[in-house]
Amino acid sequence: MEIRTRLDQLFSKYQPSRALTELKEERVGDLTEAVSERVNDGMQTDKAIDEAVNQIGDLDSLLKEVAEDSESQSTTGHNRQSESKTQHSSQSSVHVGKLHITDDQVTWGDHVLVDNDKEKVDLGSLVQVEGDHVSVANGLIDVNGDHVTVNGQEPERTIVTSLKLVNTQTFAVTDLANVAIDYRDAAVKLGAASGENIVVNEYMSRDNDRFHLRATRVGDTLTIQQGERPRLWPVHIRVEILLPTTLTGRVTVEAGNGSLEMSDFQSAIFLAAHATNGRVRIFHTGVERLDLTATNGAIKIDDLKSTITKIRADNGAVTLGRLTGKGSVDTVNGAIRVTDQIGDLHLNSRNGGVRVDGVDGQLTCIARNGGVRVKGLTGDGDIRAKNGRVSAEVTGNIKVQSHGNVSLEVPAGQSYQFDLRNEDGTVRAPRDAHFTLDDRHHKIGTVGENPAVTVIVDSRQGSVDIN
């Protein structure tokens, strides 16, 4: 049974309304993403749908509550709607049913869903995000900065410098196009080799030949895999993988239950890395392309040069500084922070705030649950926020779509044209603006002479303020 058909059956019990339609479309998107992840992991489609639907929890109670709110609002009539807007809408606050939006928070009844100042998202036991702290499934997965626990256990093995060097192997890179590295239970560090060969150093708390790496080369592909793991007595392992700067081609890294670090390395490789249950750190590095995925762990990158950088983090914050090249970041349950980006940037956060300070290029920013703050943008901007305040400094063309309050700051003396609208709340434009449309919820006009910048804002719920 398809996802939409399944939801149609659940929603058919209630009187159709705009609020229910929006809720259904949102749930269709959530379930589609959840089912896709499970199918990609090898699960049958029907089972994946069943499991994803079950994770929603008590949807009937939520549907009943939304339906009752919609029915209550529809029976009050136009006069009461106008009165309600007068009572509950102000320059910085919107109150629709149980939904309350202010400059700093989005609440449903007494429950705070999004707190912009605290960079907090609270979806109950399902997901909680506060700064660098992410808790999923009532603490089953907990990522707090560099600290990771899964079901109460600490799978991460950080870099331990006191371990003894027990094994060193070297590999020639002649005619080598692919290097596959797989350490499923160790701390992994990548760096630059002093010579022209790949060097692997293995450090262990207890030595045994069975624990040493296994390497094979077939044609132009070299595969390096972690050796056997003891079943009874644990062994702490860290591995240094030193790559020559002359290396080209593709390098893939799988790091499980341990931190992944890379520093002081420059090479024209395509690096594709995946870290599970551990932090990721990259410093002072240059590669041709970087594809990085982290599951249950925070990502921090500083001083990276890459033609294309793609980052995905599930359950962990992403912090980026001094990146050069075209970049994209996708997070599920984790905040995004970017400083000093040179190149176009695409950010997509689901359950976590986004903060940008310095982008020389085009910015696209999507936030499902969390506020968006943008400073130092020298290119055009496209910002979409589902639940959370948007504040941005405007120096180029900017388009904002939001379900919350929007505050834009334009430098003094900047000429621009604007199109500002919302459905609830107020719209405020500068006093020196020249209007072609000046309604309460929709204003079109210009500031200054010969405007070269366009500002477009569409806020479904919340105030719009530009100054």
Short mmCIF file of C-alpha atoms in Angstrom, two decimals:
data_model
loop_
_atom_site.label_atom_id
_atom_site.label_comp_id
_atom_site.label_asym_id
_atom_site.label_seq_id
_atom_site.Cartn_x
_atom_site.Cartn_y
_atom_site.Cartn_z
CA MET A 1 0.00 0.00 0.00
CA GLU A 2 1.42 3.42 -0.97
CA ILE A 3 2.19 6.03 1.66
CA ARG A 4 -0.40 8.53 0.45
CA THR A 5 -3.12 5.86 0.32
CA ARG A 6 -2.31 4.85 3.88
CA LEU A 7 -2.54 8.45 5.09
CA ASP A 8 -5.73 9.09 3.09
CA GLN A 9 -7.41 6.35 5.11
CA LEU A 10 -6.30 7.91 8.40
CA PHE A 11 -7.31 11.44 7.42
CA SER A 12 -10.67 10.42 5.87
CA LYS A 13 -12.22 10.16 9.35
CA TYR A 14 -12.06 13.94 9.78
CA GLN A 15 -13.65 16.94 8.11
CA PRO A 16 -11.27 18.26 5.41
CA SER A 17 -9.57 21.54 6.22
CA ARG A 18 -6.54 23.54 5.17
CA ALA A 19 -4.72 22.66 8.40
CA LEU A 20 -5.31 18.93 7.88
CA THR A 21 -4.20 19.14 4.25
CA GLU A 22 -0.94 20.85 5.26
CA LEU A 23 -0.41 18.28 8.01
CA LYS A 24 -0.97 15.40 5.61
CA GLU A 25 1.46 16.76 3.02
CA GLU A 26 4.07 17.23 5.72
CA ARG A 27 3.60 13.66 6.94
CA VAL A 28 3.80 12.35 3.35
CA GLY A 29 7.20 14.01 3.01
CA ASP A 30 8.41 12.68 6.36
CA LEU A 31 7.26 9.13 5.64
CA THR A 32 8.65 9.13 2.09
CA GLU A 33 12.09 10.07 3.40
CA ALA A 34 11.92 7.51 6.21
CA VAL A 35 10.78 4.72 3.86
CA SER A 36 13.47 5.57 1.29
CA GLU A 37 16.20 5.27 3.93
CA ARG A 38 14.92 1.86 5.02
CA VAL A 39 14.56 0.57 1.46
CA ASN A 40 18.10 1.71 0.69
CA ASP A 41 19.22 -0.33 3.69
CA GLY A 42 17.66 -3.46 2.14
CA MET A 43 14.24 -3.54 3.80
CA GLN A 44 11.17 -4.62 1.81
CA THR A 45 8.93 -1.70 0.80
CA ASP A 46 5.78 -2.87 2.62
CA LYS A 47 7.71 -3.53 5.82
CA ALA A 48 9.47 -0.16 5.53
CA ILE A 49 6.11 1.63 5.23
CA ASP A 50 4.67 -0.25 8.21
CA GLU A 51 7.69 0.56 10.37
CA ALA A 52 7.73 4.24 9.36
CA VAL A 53 4.00 4.66 10.03
CA ASN A 54 4.34 3.02 13.43
CA GLN A 55 7.09 5.48 14.37
CA ILE A 56 4.69 8.41 13.93
CA GLY A 57 2.98 7.41 17.15
CA ASP A 58 -0.54 8.46 18.11
CA LEU A 59 -1.50 10.27 14.92
CA ASP A 60 -5.24 10.02 15.64
CA SER A 61 -4.94 12.27 18.70
CA LEU A 62 -3.08 14.90 16.71
CA LEU A 63 -5.61 14.73 13.86
CA LYS A 64 -8.49 15.09 16.29
CA GLU A 65 -6.86 18.12 17.91
CA VAL A 66 -6.15 19.84 14.59
CA ALA A 67 -9.65 19.06 13.31
CA GLU A 68 -11.25 20.52 16.45
CA ASP A 69 -9.18 23.69 16.14
CA SER A 70 -10.15 24.05 12.46
CA GLU A 71 -13.83 23.48 13.21
CA SER A 72 -13.75 25.99 16.05
CA GLN A 73 -12.19 28.65 13.85
CA SER A 74 -14.58 28.03 10.94
CA THR A 75 -17.73 28.45 13.10
CA THR A 76 -16.77 31.83 14.55
CA GLY A 77 -17.45 33.62 11.26
CA HIS A 78 -15.65 36.46 9.55
CA ASN A 79 -16.27 39.02 12.30
CA ARG A 80 -14.69 36.92 14.99
CA GLN A 81 -11.73 36.11 12.74
CA SER A 82 -11.13 39.83 12.31
CA GLU A 83 -11.44 40.34 16.05
CA SER A 84 -9.05 37.46 16.73
CA LYS A 85 -6.46 38.93 14.41
CA THR A 86 -6.79 42.27 16.14
CA GLN A 87 -6.32 40.65 19.54
CA HIS A 88 -3.61 38.14 18.76
CA SER A 89 -1.55 39.64 15.90
CA SER A 90 1.03 42.27 16.61
CA GLN A 91 4.23 43.48 15.06
CA SER A 92 6.13 40.50 16.46
CA SER A 93 3.53 37.91 17.49
CA VAL A 94 0.94 35.70 15.80
CA HIS A 95 -1.55 33.48 17.62
CA VAL A 96 -3.64 31.04 15.56
CA GLY A 97 -5.45 28.42 17.62
CA LYS A 98 -2.82 26.70 19.74
CA LEU A 99 -0.01 27.83 17.42
CA HIS A 100 1.85 30.86 18.80
CA ILE A 101 4.73 32.46 16.89
CA THR A 102 6.95 35.18 18.35
CA ASP A 103 10.35 36.57 17.39
CA ASP A 104 12.07 33.98 19.56
CA GLN A 105 9.78 30.96 19.79
CA VAL A 106 7.24 28.72 18.11
CA THR A 107 4.88 27.05 20.58
CA TRP A 108 1.92 24.68 20.40
CA GLY A 109 -0.15 25.29 23.50
CA ASP A 110 2.26 25.29 26.43
CA HIS A 111 4.91 23.26 24.57
CA VAL A 112 7.88 25.10 23.02
CA LEU A 113 8.61 23.53 19.63
CA VAL A 114 11.35 25.93 18.47
CA ASP A 115 13.42 28.34 20.55
CA ASN A 116 15.61 30.51 18.33
CA ASP A 117 17.74 32.05 21.08
CA LYS A 118 18.60 28.66 22.58
CA GLU A 119 18.93 27.03 19.13
CA LYS A 120 16.49 24.44 20.39
CA VAL A 121 14.00 22.10 18.70
CA ASP A 122 11.77 19.94 20.91
CA LEU A 123 9.56 17.32 19.25
CA GLY A 124 9.05 15.37 22.45
CA SER A 125 10.70 11.99 22.92
CA LEU A 126 11.13 11.59 19.15
CA VAL A 127 13.72 14.35 18.55
CA GLN A 128 15.32 17.02 20.72
CA VAL A 129 18.00 19.37 19.41
CA GLU A 130 19.70 22.05 21.51
CA GLY A 131 22.85 23.55 20.04
CA ASP A 132 25.29 20.68 19.50
CA HIS A 133 23.22 18.26 21.59
CA VAL A 134 20.95 15.83 19.71
CA SER A 135 18.72 13.21 21.34
CA VAL A 136 16.70 10.76 19.24
CA ALA A 137 14.10 8.18 20.28
CA ASN A 138 14.05 9.17 23.95
CA GLY A 139 17.84 9.05 24.24
CA LEU A 140 18.43 5.84 22.29
CA ILE A 141 20.89 7.87 20.20
CA ASP A 142 22.55 10.76 22.02
CA VAL A 143 25.14 13.03 20.41
CA ASN A 144 26.48 15.84 22.59
CA GLY A 145 29.27 17.62 20.77
CA ASP A 146 32.04 15.04 20.45
CA HIS A 147 30.39 12.56 22.83
CA VAL A 148 28.27 9.76 21.31
CA THR A 149 26.17 7.08 23.01
CA VAL A 150 23.93 4.49 21.36
CA ASN A 151 21.50 2.69 23.67
CA GLY A 152 23.51 3.89 26.64
CA GLN A 153 26.81 2.54 25.28
CA GLU A 154 29.81 4.52 24.06
CA PRO A 155 30.85 3.01 20.72
CA GLU A 156 33.25 5.78 19.79
CA ARG A 157 36.95 5.08 20.01
CA THR A 158 38.81 8.37 19.94
CA ILE A 159 42.40 8.84 18.90
CA VAL A 160 44.49 7.38 21.74
CA THR A 161 48.11 8.44 21.40
CA SER A 162 49.44 6.07 24.06
CA LEU A 163 48.74 2.88 22.08
CA LYS A 164 51.70 0.86 20.85
CA LEU A 165 52.62 0.71 17.16
CA VAL A 166 52.26 -2.98 16.21
CA ASN A 167 52.02 -3.03 12.42
CA THR A 168 53.24 -0.90 9.49
CA GLN A 169 52.60 -1.66 5.84
CA THR A 170 53.29 0.29 2.65
CA PHE A 171 51.57 0.16 -0.73
CA ALA A 172 52.71 1.49 -4.09
CA VAL A 173 50.34 3.84 -5.92
CA THR A 174 51.58 3.16 -9.45
CA ASP A 175 48.57 2.82 -11.80
CA LEU A 176 46.26 3.01 -8.79
CA ALA A 177 42.82 4.58 -9.40
CA ASN A 178 40.78 3.40 -6.40
CA VAL A 179 41.60 2.94 -2.73
CA ALA A 180 38.97 1.40 -0.44
CA ILE A 181 39.60 1.64 3.32
CA ASP A 182 37.34 -0.14 5.81
CA TYR A 183 37.88 0.00 9.58
CA ARG A 184 34.58 -0.93 11.23
CA ASP A 185 35.76 -0.61 14.85
CA ALA A 186 38.69 1.78 15.23
CA ALA A 187 39.74 5.41 15.41
CA VAL A 188 40.96 6.46 11.96
CA LYS A 189 43.28 9.33 11.09
CA LEU A 190 44.21 10.34 7.54
CA GLY A 191 47.25 12.43 6.75
CA ALA A 192 50.03 13.10 4.27
CA ALA A 193 52.83 10.63 3.60
CA SER A 194 56.39 11.89 3.37
CA GLY A 195 57.15 9.61 0.43
CA GLU A 196 55.40 8.30 -2.67
CA ASN A 197 53.72 5.24 -1.11
CA ILE A 198 50.63 4.74 1.02
CA VAL A 199 51.67 3.99 4.61
CA VAL A 200 49.36 2.37 7.18
CA ASN A 201 50.34 2.38 10.85
CA GLU A 202 48.22 0.32 13.26
CA TYR A 203 48.33 0.99 16.99
CA MET A 204 46.76 -1.48 19.42
CA SER A 205 46.37 -2.07 23.12
CA ARG A 206 47.04 -5.78 22.53
CA ASP A 207 48.92 -7.30 19.59
CA ASN A 208 47.96 -10.32 17.55
CA ASP A 209 48.64 -11.04 13.88
CA ARG A 210 44.94 -11.82 13.42
CA PHE A 211 44.12 -8.23 14.32
CA HIS A 212 46.36 -6.77 11.58
CA LEU A 213 44.91 -5.33 8.38
CA ARG A 214 44.11 -7.38 5.30
CA ALA A 215 45.01 -5.84 1.94
CA THR A 216 44.30 -6.92 -1.63
CA ARG A 217 44.96 -5.32 -4.98
CA VAL A 218 42.97 -6.19 -8.08
CA GLY A 219 43.85 -4.20 -11.17
CA ASP A 220 43.79 -0.50 -10.30
CA THR A 221 41.93 -1.01 -6.99
CA LEU A 222 43.55 -1.39 -3.57
CA THR A 223 41.40 -2.60 -0.66
CA ILE A 224 42.54 -2.21 2.95
CA GLN A 225 40.37 -3.84 5.62
CA GLN A 226 40.59 -4.09 9.37
CA GLY A 227 41.68 -7.49 10.64
CA GLU A 228 39.75 -9.79 12.93
CA ARG A 229 38.18 -8.54 16.13
CA PRO A 230 38.40 -10.53 19.37
CA ARG A 231 35.07 -11.85 20.63
CA LEU A 232 35.78 -11.71 24.35
CA TRP A 233 38.50 -9.24 25.31
CA PRO A 234 38.28 -5.77 23.73
CA VAL A 235 41.19 -4.26 21.86
CA HIS A 236 41.62 -0.51 21.41
CA ILE A 237 42.81 0.31 17.91
CA ARG A 238 43.76 3.46 16.11
CA VAL A 239 45.10 3.58 12.59
CA GLU A 240 47.08 6.20 10.69
CA ILE A 241 46.66 6.12 6.94
CA LEU A 242 49.20 8.34 5.22
CA LEU A 243 48.50 9.17 1.58
CA PRO A 244 51.06 10.63 -0.84
CA THR A 245 50.24 14.02 -2.31
CA THR A 246 50.74 12.56 -5.80
CA LEU A 247 47.80 10.19 -5.32
CA THR A 248 44.83 10.75 -7.64
CA GLY A 249 41.58 8.89 -8.26
CA ARG A 250 38.97 7.88 -5.70
CA VAL A 251 39.54 7.10 -2.02
CA THR A 252 36.66 5.67 0.04
CA VAL A 253 36.77 5.39 3.82
CA GLU A 254 34.39 3.51 6.13
CA ALA A 255 35.02 4.27 9.80
CA GLY A 256 32.79 2.55 12.34
CA ASN A 257 32.56 3.06 16.11
CA GLY A 258 35.41 5.52 16.13
CA SER A 259 36.42 9.05 15.32
CA LEU A 260 37.54 10.00 11.82
CA GLU A 261 40.15 12.73 11.42
CA MET A 262 42.02 14.22 8.49
CA SER A 263 44.51 17.07 8.58
CA ASP A 264 47.39 18.74 6.75
CA PHE A 265 46.77 16.95 3.47
CA GLN A 266 46.69 18.23 -0.12
CA SER A 267 45.91 15.98 -3.08
CA ALA A 268 43.72 15.83 -6.19
CA ILE A 269 41.70 12.86 -4.91
CA PHE A 270 37.95 12.33 -4.73
CA LEU A 271 37.43 11.47 -1.06
CA ALA A 272 34.21 9.68 -0.08
CA ALA A 273 34.01 9.00 3.66
CA HIS A 274 31.34 7.57 5.96
CA ALA A 275 31.67 7.59 9.74
CA THR A 276 29.28 5.77 12.09
CA ASN A 277 29.00 6.39 15.83
CA GLY A 278 31.83 8.87 16.09
CA ARG A 279 32.90 12.43 15.44
CA VAL A 280 34.49 13.69 12.22
CA ARG A 281 37.23 16.34 12.10
CA ILE A 282 38.92 17.75 8.98
CA PHE A 283 41.52 20.53 9.17
CA HIS A 284 43.88 22.23 6.69
CA THR A 285 42.99 19.90 3.83
CA GLY A 286 42.64 20.22 0.07
CA VAL A 287 41.04 17.61 -2.21
CA GLU A 288 39.43 17.64 -5.63
CA ARG A 289 36.06 16.59 -4.19
CA LEU A 290 34.69 15.57 -0.79
CA ASP A 291 31.59 13.47 -0.09
CA LEU A 292 31.19 13.06 3.67
CA THR A 293 28.45 11.28 5.63
CA ALA A 294 28.24 10.93 9.40
CA THR A 295 25.69 8.80 11.24
CA ASN A 296 25.45 9.53 14.96
CA GLY A 297 28.27 12.01 15.29
CA ALA A 298 29.13 15.68 14.92
CA ILE A 299 31.15 17.08 12.00
CA LYS A 300 33.65 19.91 12.27
CA ILE A 301 35.67 21.18 9.30
CA ASP A 302 38.07 24.11 9.20
CA ASP A 303 40.19 25.31 6.26
CA LEU A 304 39.06 23.02 3.44
CA LYS A 305 39.58 23.55 -0.28
CA SER A 306 37.48 21.34 -2.55
CA THR A 307 35.85 21.94 -5.91
CA ILE A 308 32.67 20.27 -4.65
CA THR A 309 31.86 19.41 -1.03
CA LYS A 310 28.80 17.36 -0.07
CA ILE A 311 28.06 16.72 3.59
CA ARG A 312 25.25 14.76 5.23
CA ALA A 313 24.84 14.28 8.97
CA ASP A 314 22.20 12.15 10.67
CA ASN A 315 21.99 12.94 14.39
CA GLY A 316 24.80 15.42 14.81
CA ALA A 317 25.68 19.08 14.35
CA VAL A 318 27.77 20.36 11.43
CA THR A 319 30.24 23.22 11.94
CA LEU A 320 32.14 24.57 8.94
CA GLY A 321 34.76 27.29 8.75
CA ARG A 322 36.88 28.67 5.91
CA LEU A 323 35.62 26.46 3.10
CA THR A 324 36.49 27.18 -0.52
CA GLY A 325 34.42 25.66 -3.31
CA LYS A 326 30.82 24.79 -4.01
CA GLY A 327 29.22 23.16 -0.97
CA SER A 328 26.05 21.48 0.23
CA VAL A 329 25.08 20.35 3.73
CA ASP A 330 22.10 18.19 4.69
CA THR A 331 21.33 17.39 8.32
CA VAL A 332 18.64 15.34 10.02
CA ASN A 333 18.52 16.26 13.71
CA GLY A 334 21.42 18.66 14.01
CA ALA A 335 22.27 22.35 13.78
CA ILE A 336 24.35 23.87 10.96
CA ARG A 337 26.92 26.63 11.49
CA VAL A 338 28.96 28.12 8.65
CA THR A 339 31.59 30.86 8.71
CA ASP A 340 33.70 32.29 5.89
CA GLN A 341 32.50 30.24 2.93
CA ILE A 342 33.87 31.09 -0.52
CA GLY A 343 31.58 29.61 -3.16
CA ASP A 344 27.91 28.79 -3.59
CA LEU A 345 26.32 27.02 -0.63
CA HIS A 346 23.18 24.90 -0.20
CA LEU A 347 22.02 24.15 3.36
CA ASN A 348 19.15 21.87 4.33
CA SER A 349 18.35 21.27 8.00
CA ARG A 350 15.58 19.10 9.37
CA ASN A 351 15.26 19.69 13.11
CA GLY A 352 18.03 22.15 13.88
CA GLY A 353 18.83 25.82 13.53
CA VAL A 354 21.04 27.33 10.82
CA ARG A 355 23.56 30.10 11.42
CA VAL A 356 25.65 31.61 8.62
CA ASP A 357 28.32 34.28 9.07
CA GLY A 358 30.14 35.08 5.86
CA VAL A 359 29.35 33.58 2.44
CA ASP A 360 30.88 34.88 -0.78
CA GLY A 361 28.49 33.27 -3.25
CA GLN A 362 24.89 32.21 -3.72
CA LEU A 363 23.14 30.87 -0.61
CA THR A 364 20.19 28.49 -0.50
CA CYS A 365 18.99 27.65 2.99
CA ILE A 366 16.11 25.34 3.98
CA ALA A 367 15.17 24.75 7.62
CA ARG A 368 12.25 22.51 8.61
CA ASN A 369 12.30 23.12 12.38
CA GLY A 370 14.69 25.80 13.57
CA GLY A 371 15.60 29.43 13.11
CA VAL A 372 17.81 30.86 10.36
CA ARG A 373 20.35 33.65 10.90
CA VAL A 374 22.42 35.00 8.03
CA LYS A 375 25.19 37.61 8.16
CA GLY A 376 27.87 38.63 5.72
CA LEU A 377 26.22 37.28 2.56
CA THR A 378 27.70 38.93 -0.54
CA GLY A 379 25.67 36.98 -3.10
CA ASP A 380 21.99 36.29 -3.61
CA GLY A 381 19.97 34.37 -1.04
CA ASP A 382 17.04 31.94 -1.08
CA ILE A 383 15.80 31.11 2.43
CA ARG A 384 12.92 28.78 3.33
CA ALA A 385 11.96 28.17 6.96
CA LYS A 386 9.09 25.96 8.11
CA ASN A 387 9.06 26.70 11.85
CA GLY A 388 11.42 29.33 13.18
CA ARG A 389 12.43 32.94 12.86
CA VAL A 390 14.43 34.22 9.87
CA SER A 391 16.85 37.11 10.33
CA ALA A 392 19.24 38.16 7.59
CA GLU A 393 21.45 40.98 6.38
CA VAL A 394 20.67 41.91 2.79
CA THR A 395 23.38 42.87 0.30
CA GLY A 396 22.05 41.10 -2.82
CA ASN A 397 18.79 39.74 -4.15
CA ILE A 398 17.02 37.72 -1.47
CA LYS A 399 13.87 35.61 -1.36
CA VAL A 400 12.39 34.38 1.92
CA GLN A 401 9.55 31.92 2.44
CA SER A 402 8.61 31.36 6.06
CA HIS A 403 5.95 30.19 8.49
CA GLY A 404 7.38 32.46 11.19
CA ASN A 405 8.63 35.98 11.73
CA VAL A 406 11.04 37.51 9.22
CA SER A 407 13.46 40.35 10.00
CA LEU A 408 15.72 41.74 7.27
CA GLU A 409 18.38 44.42 7.61
CA VAL A 410 19.48 46.43 4.57
CA PRO A 411 22.65 48.58 4.70
CA ALA A 412 22.08 52.33 4.84
CA GLY A 413 22.09 53.90 1.39
CA GLN A 414 21.23 50.65 -0.42
CA SER A 415 18.56 51.06 -3.10
CA TYR A 416 16.20 48.12 -3.53
CA GLN A 417 12.73 47.06 -4.56
CA PHE A 418 10.56 44.89 -2.34
CA ASP A 419 7.52 42.63 -2.37
CA LEU A 420 6.47 41.73 1.18
CA ARG A 421 3.42 39.72 2.15
CA ASN A 422 1.96 37.55 4.88
CA GLU A 423 -1.39 36.10 5.92
CA ASP A 424 -1.30 36.81 9.66
CA GLY A 425 0.65 39.45 11.54
CA THR A 426 1.92 42.72 10.19
CA VAL A 427 4.23 43.90 7.42
CA ARG A 428 6.55 46.83 8.10
CA ALA A 429 8.62 48.59 5.44
CA PRO A 430 10.97 51.58 5.84
CA ARG A 431 9.33 54.98 6.26
CA ASP A 432 11.09 56.39 3.21
CA ALA A 433 9.70 53.68 0.92
CA HIS A 434 7.67 54.53 -2.18
CA PHE A 435 4.69 52.17 -2.43
CA THR A 436 2.80 50.84 -5.41
CA LEU A 437 0.78 48.63 -3.03
CA ASP A 438 0.37 49.40 0.66
CA ASP A 439 -2.03 46.88 2.23
CA ARG A 440 -1.83 45.56 5.77
CA HIS A 441 -0.62 42.14 4.63
CA HIS A 442 1.00 43.00 1.30
CA LYS A 443 3.38 45.81 0.42
CA ILE A 444 5.18 46.45 -2.86
CA GLY A 445 7.53 49.34 -3.47
CA THR A 446 11.05 50.72 -3.68
CA VAL A 447 13.62 52.42 -1.50
CA GLY A 448 16.07 54.81 -3.13
CA GLU A 449 16.72 55.48 -6.80
CA ASN A 450 17.47 52.91 -9.52
CA PRO A 451 17.23 49.84 -7.27
CA ALA A 452 19.46 46.95 -8.33
CA VAL A 453 18.47 44.60 -5.50
CA THR A 454 15.16 42.77 -5.08
CA VAL A 455 13.76 41.63 -1.72
CA ILE A 456 10.85 39.17 -1.75
CA VAL A 457 9.25 37.83 1.44
CA ASP A 458 6.25 35.52 1.76
CA SER A 459 5.38 34.64 5.36
CA ARG A 460 2.42 32.37 6.00
CA GLN A 461 2.28 33.15 9.72
CA GLY A 462 4.36 35.79 11.41
CA SER A 463 5.38 39.40 11.06
CA VAL A 464 7.62 40.80 8.31
CA ASP A 465 10.02 43.60 9.17
CA ILE A 466 12.55 45.23 6.86
CA ASN A 467 14.75 48.15 7.82
#
